[in-house]
CSV table of C-alpha atoms in Angstrom, one decimal:
chain,number,residue,atom,x,y,z
A,223,MET,CA,5.0,-16.7,-8.3
A,224,ALA,CA,1.3,-17.6,-8.8
A,225,PRO,CA,-1.1,-15.1,-7.2
A,226,GLU,CA,-2.8,-17.8,-5.0
A,227,ARG,CA,0.6,-18.4,-3.3
A,228,LEU,CA,0.4,-15.1,-1.6
A,229,GLY,CA,-1.9,-16.6,1.1
A,230,VAL,CA,-3.1,-14.3,3.8
A,231,CYS,CA,-1.8,-10.9,2.8
A,232,ASP,CA,-1.2,-7.6,4.5
A,233,ALA,CA,-1.7,-5.5,1.4
A,234,HIS,CA,0.0,-2.4,2.7
A,235,ASP,CA,2.7,-2.2,5.4
A,236,HIS,CA,6.3,-1.3,6.1
A,237,LEU,CA,9.2,-3.3,7.4
A,238,PHE,CA,11.6,-0.3,6.8
A,239,LEU,CA,10.8,3.4,6.5
A,240,ARG,CA,12.8,6.6,7.0
A,241,SER,CA,11.6,10.2,6.5
A,242,PRO,CA,12.5,13.6,7.9
A,243,GLN,CA,8.8,13.8,8.7
A,244,LEU,CA,9.1,11.0,11.3
A,245,PRO,CA,12.2,12.0,13.4
A,246,GLY,CA,13.1,9.4,15.9
A,247,GLN,CA,10.5,6.9,14.7
A,248,GLU,CA,12.5,5.3,11.8
A,249,LEU,CA,11.8,1.7,10.9
A,250,ASP,CA,15.5,0.9,10.4
A,251,SER,CA,16.2,-2.2,12.6
A,252,ALA,CA,16.6,-5.4,10.8
A,253,GLN,CA,16.1,-7.4,14.0
A,254,ALA,CA,12.8,-5.6,14.7
A,255,ALA,CA,11.6,-6.2,11.2
A,256,ALA,CA,12.5,-9.9,11.6
A,257,ASP,CA,10.6,-10.1,14.9
A,258,GLU,CA,7.6,-8.3,13.4
A,259,LEU,CA,7.5,-10.7,10.4
A,260,ALA,CA,7.7,-13.7,12.8
A,261,ALA,CA,4.8,-12.3,14.8
A,262,PHE,CA,2.8,-11.8,11.7
A,263,HIS,CA,3.5,-15.4,10.6
A,264,ALA,CA,2.5,-16.7,14.0
A,265,ALA,CA,-0.9,-14.9,13.6
A,266,GLY,CA,-1.4,-16.6,10.3
A,267,GLY,CA,0.0,-14.1,7.9
A,268,ARG,CA,1.9,-15.3,4.8
A,269,SER,CA,2.6,-12.2,2.7
A,270,VAL,CA,3.4,-8.5,3.2
A,271,VAL,CA,3.4,-5.8,0.6
A,272,GLN,CA,5.9,-3.1,1.6
A,273,TRP,CA,4.8,0.2,0.1
A,274,THR,CA,8.1,2.0,1.0
A,275,PRO,CA,9.2,3.8,-2.2
A,276,HIS,CA,12.5,5.1,-3.6
A,277,GLY,CA,14.7,7.1,-1.2
A,278,MET,CA,12.9,6.2,2.1
A,279,GLY,CA,15.1,3.6,3.5
A,280,ARG,CA,13.6,0.5,1.8
A,281,GLN,CA,16.7,-1.7,2.7
A,282,ALA,CA,15.6,-3.9,-0.3
A,283,GLY,CA,18.7,-6.1,0.0
A,284,ARG,CA,17.6,-7.4,3.4
A,285,LEU,CA,14.2,-8.4,2.3
A,286,PRO,CA,15.0,-11.9,0.8
A,287,GLU,CA,16.7,-13.1,4.0
A,288,LEU,CA,14.0,-11.7,6.2
A,289,SER,CA,11.3,-13.3,4.0
A,290,GLY,CA,13.0,-16.7,4.0
A,291,ALA,CA,13.6,-16.7,7.7
A,292,ALA,CA,10.0,-15.8,8.6
A,293,GLY,CA,8.3,-17.9,5.9
A,294,VAL,CA,6.5,-14.7,4.7
A,295,HIS,CA,6.5,-13.5,1.1
A,296,VAL,CA,7.5,-9.8,0.8
A,297,VAL,CA,6.7,-7.6,-2.2
A,298,ALA,CA,8.9,-4.5,-2.6
A,299,ALA,CA,8.0,-1.2,-4.1
A,300,THR,CA,9.5,1.4,-6.4
A,301,GLY,CA,7.9,4.9,-6.7
A,302,LEU,CA,8.1,8.2,-5.0
A,303,HIS,CA,6.2,9.7,-2.0
A,304,GLN,CA,5.2,13.4,-1.4
A,305,ALA,CA,8.0,16.0,-1.9
A,306,VAL,CA,8.2,16.7,1.9
A,307,HIS,CA,9.9,13.3,2.4
A,308,TYR,CA,12.9,14.3,0.2
A,309,GLY,CA,15.6,16.9,-0.1
A,310,PRO,CA,15.6,19.1,-3.2
A,311,GLU,CA,18.9,17.6,-4.4
A,312,SER,CA,17.4,14.2,-4.5
A,313,LEU,CA,14.4,15.4,-6.5
A,314,GLU,CA,16.6,17.3,-8.9
A,315,ARG,CA,18.7,14.2,-9.5
A,316,LEU,CA,15.7,12.1,-10.3
A,317,ARG,CA,14.4,14.7,-12.7
A,318,ALA,CA,17.7,14.7,-14.5
A,319,GLU,CA,17.8,10.9,-14.6
A,320,GLY,CA,14.2,10.5,-15.7
A,321,LEU,CA,11.8,9.3,-13.1
A,322,ALA,CA,9.9,6.8,-15.2
A,323,GLY,CA,13.2,5.1,-16.2
A,324,VAL,CA,14.1,4.8,-12.5
A,325,PHE,CA,10.8,3.0,-11.8
A,326,VAL,CA,11.1,0.7,-14.8
A,327,ARG,CA,14.7,-0.3,-13.9
A,328,GLU,CA,13.7,-1.1,-10.3
A,329,LEU,CA,10.8,-3.2,-11.6
A,330,THR,CA,12.7,-5.1,-14.2
A,331,GLU,CA,16.4,-5.1,-13.2
A,332,GLY,CA,16.5,-4.5,-9.5
A,333,ILE,CA,16.8,-1.8,-6.8
A,334,GLY,CA,20.3,-0.4,-6.6
A,335,ARG,CA,22.8,-3.3,-6.9
A,336,CYS,CA,21.0,-5.8,-4.6
A,337,GLY,CA,19.1,-7.5,-7.5
A,338,VAL,CA,15.8,-7.3,-5.6
A,339,ARG,CA,13.1,-6.3,-8.1
A,340,ALA,CA,10.1,-4.2,-7.1
A,341,GLY,CA,6.6,-5.5,-7.6
A,342,LEU,CA,4.6,-2.3,-7.6
A,343,ILE,CA,4.8,1.5,-8.0
A,344,LYS,CA,3.9,3.6,-5.0
A,345,VAL,CA,3.0,7.3,-5.5
A,346,ALA,CA,1.1,9.8,-3.4
A,347,GLY,CA,-1.6,12.4,-3.7
A,348,GLY,CA,-2.1,15.5,-1.5
A,349,PHE,CA,-4.8,16.7,0.9
A,350,HIS,CA,-8.0,17.1,-1.2
A,351,GLY,CA,-5.9,17.7,-4.4
A,352,LEU,CA,-2.8,17.0,-6.5
A,353,ASP,CA,0.1,19.4,-6.7
A,354,ALA,CA,2.8,19.6,-9.4
A,355,HIS,CA,4.9,17.0,-7.6
A,356,ALA,CA,2.1,14.5,-7.5
A,357,ARG,CA,1.3,15.0,-11.2
A,358,TRP,CA,5.0,14.5,-12.1
A,359,THR,CA,5.3,11.3,-10.1
A,360,MET,CA,2.0,9.9,-11.3
A,361,ALA,CA,2.9,10.6,-14.9
A,362,ALA,CA,6.1,8.6,-14.4
A,363,ALA,CA,4.1,5.9,-12.7
A,364,ALA,CA,1.7,5.6,-15.6
A,365,GLU,CA,4.6,5.4,-18.1
A,366,ALA,CA,6.3,2.7,-16.0
A,367,HIS,CA,3.0,0.8,-15.7
A,368,ARG,CA,2.6,0.8,-19.5
A,369,ALA,CA,6.2,-0.5,-19.9
A,370,THR,CA,5.9,-3.3,-17.3
A,371,GLY,CA,2.2,-3.9,-16.3
A,372,ALA,CA,3.0,-3.2,-12.6
A,373,PRO,CA,0.2,-2.0,-10.4
A,374,ILE,CA,0.2,1.6,-9.1
A,375,ALA,CA,-0.5,2.0,-5.4
A,376,VAL,CA,-1.5,5.4,-4.2
A,377,HIS,CA,-1.1,7.0,-0.8
A,378,LEU,CA,-4.2,9.2,-0.4
A,379,GLU,CA,-3.5,12.0,2.1
A,380,LEU,CA,-5.9,11.3,5.0
A,381,GLY,CA,-8.0,9.4,2.5
A,382,THR,CA,-8.8,12.3,0.2
A,383,ALA,CA,-8.6,13.1,-3.5
A,384,ALA,CA,-9.4,9.5,-4.6
A,385,LEU,CA,-11.5,10.7,-7.6
A,386,ASP,CA,-8.8,13.3,-8.6
A,387,VAL,CA,-6.2,10.5,-8.7
A,388,LEU,CA,-8.5,8.3,-10.8
A,389,ASP,CA,-9.3,11.1,-13.2
A,390,LEU,CA,-5.6,11.7,-13.7
A,391,LEU,CA,-4.2,8.1,-13.9
A,392,CYS,CA,-7.1,6.5,-15.6
A,393,GLY,CA,-8.7,9.5,-17.4
A,394,GLU,CA,-5.7,11.4,-18.7
A,395,TRP,CA,-3.1,8.6,-18.8
A,396,ASP,CA,-5.1,5.6,-19.7
A,397,VAL,CA,-4.0,3.3,-16.8
A,398,PRO,CA,-6.7,0.6,-16.5
A,399,PRO,CA,-8.6,1.2,-13.2
A,400,HIS,CA,-8.0,-2.4,-12.0
A,401,ARG,CA,-4.3,-1.7,-12.0
A,402,VAL,CA,-4.8,1.2,-9.4
A,403,ILE,CA,-4.8,0.5,-5.7
A,404,LEU,CA,-6.2,3.4,-3.6
A,405,GLY,CA,-4.8,3.5,0.0
A,406,HIS,CA,-6.1,5.0,3.2
A,407,LEU,CA,-9.8,5.3,2.2
A,408,ASN,CA,-10.8,4.4,5.7
A,409,ARG,CA,-9.3,7.7,6.9
A,410,SER,CA,-12.0,9.6,5.0
A,411,PRO,CA,-15.3,7.7,5.6
A,412,ASP,CA,-17.1,9.2,2.7
A,413,LEU,CA,-19.2,6.3,1.5
A,414,ALA,CA,-20.3,8.1,-1.7
A,415,VAL,CA,-16.7,8.7,-2.8
A,416,HIS,CA,-15.8,5.1,-1.9
A,417,ARG,CA,-18.6,3.8,-4.1
A,418,LYS,CA,-17.7,6.0,-7.0
A,419,ALA,CA,-14.1,4.9,-6.8
A,420,ALA,CA,-15.1,1.2,-6.7
A,421,GLU,CA,-17.4,1.7,-9.7
A,422,THR,CA,-14.4,2.6,-11.8
A,423,GLY,CA,-12.9,-0.9,-11.1
A,424,ALA,CA,-10.0,0.3,-8.9
A,425,PHE,CA,-9.0,-1.6,-5.7
A,426,LEU,CA,-9.8,0.1,-2.4
A,427,ALA,CA,-7.4,-0.5,0.5
A,428,PHE,CA,-8.5,-0.1,4.1
A,429,ASP,CA,-5.1,0.0,5.5
A,430,GLY,CA,-4.6,2.0,8.7
A,431,PRO,CA,-5.6,-0.1,11.7
A,432,SER,CA,-2.1,0.1,13.3
A,433,ARG,CA,-2.5,3.9,13.4
A,434,ALA,CA,-4.9,4.1,16.3
A,435,HIS,CA,-5.3,7.9,16.3
A,436,HIS,CA,-7.2,7.6,13.0
A,437,ALA,CA,-10.0,5.6,14.7
A,438,THR,CA,-10.0,3.5,11.6
A,439,ASP,CA,-11.0,0.2,13.3
A,440,TRP,CA,-14.5,1.3,14.3
A,441,ARG,CA,-15.2,3.1,11.0
A,442,MET,CA,-14.1,0.3,8.7
A,443,PRO,CA,-17.0,-2.2,9.1
A,444,ASP,CA,-19.6,0.3,7.9
A,445,ALA,CA,-17.6,1.2,4.8
A,446,VAL,CA,-16.9,-2.4,4.0
A,447,ARG,CA,-20.5,-3.4,4.5
A,448,SER,CA,-21.7,-0.6,2.2
A,449,LEU,CA,-19.3,-1.5,-0.6
A,450,ALA,CA,-20.0,-5.3,-0.3
A,451,ASP,CA,-23.8,-4.7,-0.3
A,452,ALA,CA,-23.3,-2.7,-3.5
A,453,GLY,CA,-21.5,-5.6,-5.2
A,454,PHE,CA,-17.9,-4.4,-4.7
A,455,GLY,CA,-16.6,-7.0,-2.3
A,456,ASP,CA,-14.0,-8.2,-4.9
A,457,ARG,CA,-12.4,-4.7,-5.0
A,458,LEU,CA,-11.4,-4.5,-1.3
A,459,LEU,CA,-8.1,-5.0,0.5
A,460,LEU,CA,-6.8,-4.9,4.1
A,461,GLY,CA,-3.5,-3.7,5.3
A,462,GLY,CA,-1.8,-2.4,8.5
A,463,ASP,CA,0.5,0.5,7.4
A,464,THR,CA,2.9,0.4,10.3
A,465,THR,CA,4.9,3.6,9.9
A,466,THR,CA,6.6,4.2,13.2
A,467,ALA,CA,8.9,2.1,15.5
A,468,GLY,CA,6.4,2.5,18.4
A,469,ALA,CA,3.6,1.0,16.3
A,470,ARG,CA,5.4,-2.3,15.9
A,471,SER,CA,3.8,-5.2,17.9
A,472,VAL,CA,7.3,-6.1,19.2
A,473,ARG,CA,7.6,-2.6,20.7
A,474,GLY,CA,4.2,-2.7,22.4
A,475,GLY,CA,2.0,-1.4,19.5
A,476,PRO,CA,-0.6,-3.1,17.4
A,477,GLY,CA,1.7,-3.8,14.4
A,478,MET,CA,1.2,-6.3,11.7
A,479,PRO,CA,-0.5,-9.0,13.8
A,480,HIS,CA,-3.3,-6.7,14.8
A,481,LEU,CA,-4.6,-7.0,11.2
A,482,LEU,CA,-5.3,-10.7,11.8
A,483,ARG,CA,-5.9,-10.8,15.5
A,484,GLY,CA,-8.0,-7.6,15.8
A,485,VAL,CA,-9.3,-6.2,12.6
A,486,ARG,CA,-10.3,-9.5,11.0
A,487,SER,CA,-12.3,-10.7,13.9
A,488,ARG,CA,-14.0,-7.2,14.3
A,489,LEU,CA,-14.9,-7.2,10.6
A,490,GLN,CA,-16.3,-10.8,10.8
A,491,LEU,CA,-18.4,-9.9,13.8
A,492,ALA,CA,-19.7,-6.6,12.4
A,493,LEU,CA,-20.5,-8.2,9.0
A,494,GLY,CA,-22.3,-11.1,10.4
A,495,GLU,CA,-21.7,-14.8,10.8
A,496,GLY,CA,-20.8,-16.6,7.6
A,497,VAL,CA,-20.9,-13.6,5.3
A,498,GLY,CA,-18.3,-11.7,7.4
A,499,ALA,CA,-15.9,-14.6,7.5
A,500,GLU,CA,-16.1,-15.3,3.8
A,501,LEU,CA,-15.7,-11.6,2.7
A,502,THR,CA,-12.9,-10.9,5.1
A,503,GLU,CA,-10.9,-14.0,4.0
A,504,ARG,CA,-11.5,-13.0,0.4
A,505,MET,CA,-10.1,-9.5,1.1
A,506,LEU,CA,-7.0,-11.0,2.7
A,507,THR,CA,-6.3,-13.6,0.0
A,508,VAL,CA,-8.1,-13.7,-3.4
A,509,ASN,CA,-8.5,-10.0,-3.7
A,510,ALA,CA,-4.8,-9.3,-2.8
A,511,GLY,CA,-3.7,-11.9,-5.4
A,512,ARG,CA,-5.7,-10.2,-8.1
A,513,ALA,CA,-4.6,-6.7,-7.1
A,514,PHE,CA,-0.9,-7.4,-7.2
A,515,ALA,CA,-0.6,-10.0,-9.9
A,516,VAL,CA,1.4,-9.0,-12.9
A,517,GLU,CA,2.2,-10.8,-16.2
A,518,TRP,CA,5.8,-9.4,-16.4
């Protein structure tokens, strides 16, 4: 589909997610996912990019039906998260199979036997650094990117190690910076790091407002204003990153609609009349289309 058809886009969220790190908070209910998508659509949302990677309960086969029923485009992911989210047997099997090949297959042929193809590669860094697992997964992501053109979306642990990630992906493995999307930068409000990352040409995702304990809502306007004033308004994205059942709007949490009903209005107010509205809409529409577009 053409990038402009994405419409208002939640650039990082989860309809389904399962991890031993989140016991009892799994996003595994198809009905709750359908209700959340309907609530997002009612708030004006038209696209959701699900960053749930391989082996974390993506339920990719359900996505087409959910998307069609809600009238919301859904982009699925391949990739691999931090090692703590997997058992050793799973990781050994992927090593034997060839991780880059798994990513390429899910991007070009489909996830499992459901036929749903992924549209991006999701990987993860560590807290203020990159361990051997992160380097392995990012090497595979770079190889899969070269084979397909798919963008690489990176979970930054508490918003850290952004420059390490760019040095590795773009410096060592020649991934074009505009094909890298750095997630969670709002969780580490280091404006100097944000600016250096933006200067490379990478996309910066401010994507944690549904996680209220990070206090991301009130920090975000200063970071966005600083980057926009420096001329990087075209590199910025917004997302919700709903990762627990209790965070869904249909379970009483902020969920996906909060991005449009809360964060958007807060940003517009903080950035000023006219300028705030234009920049926020660009982050939700044009920028997202550019970040996730691929000539397959």
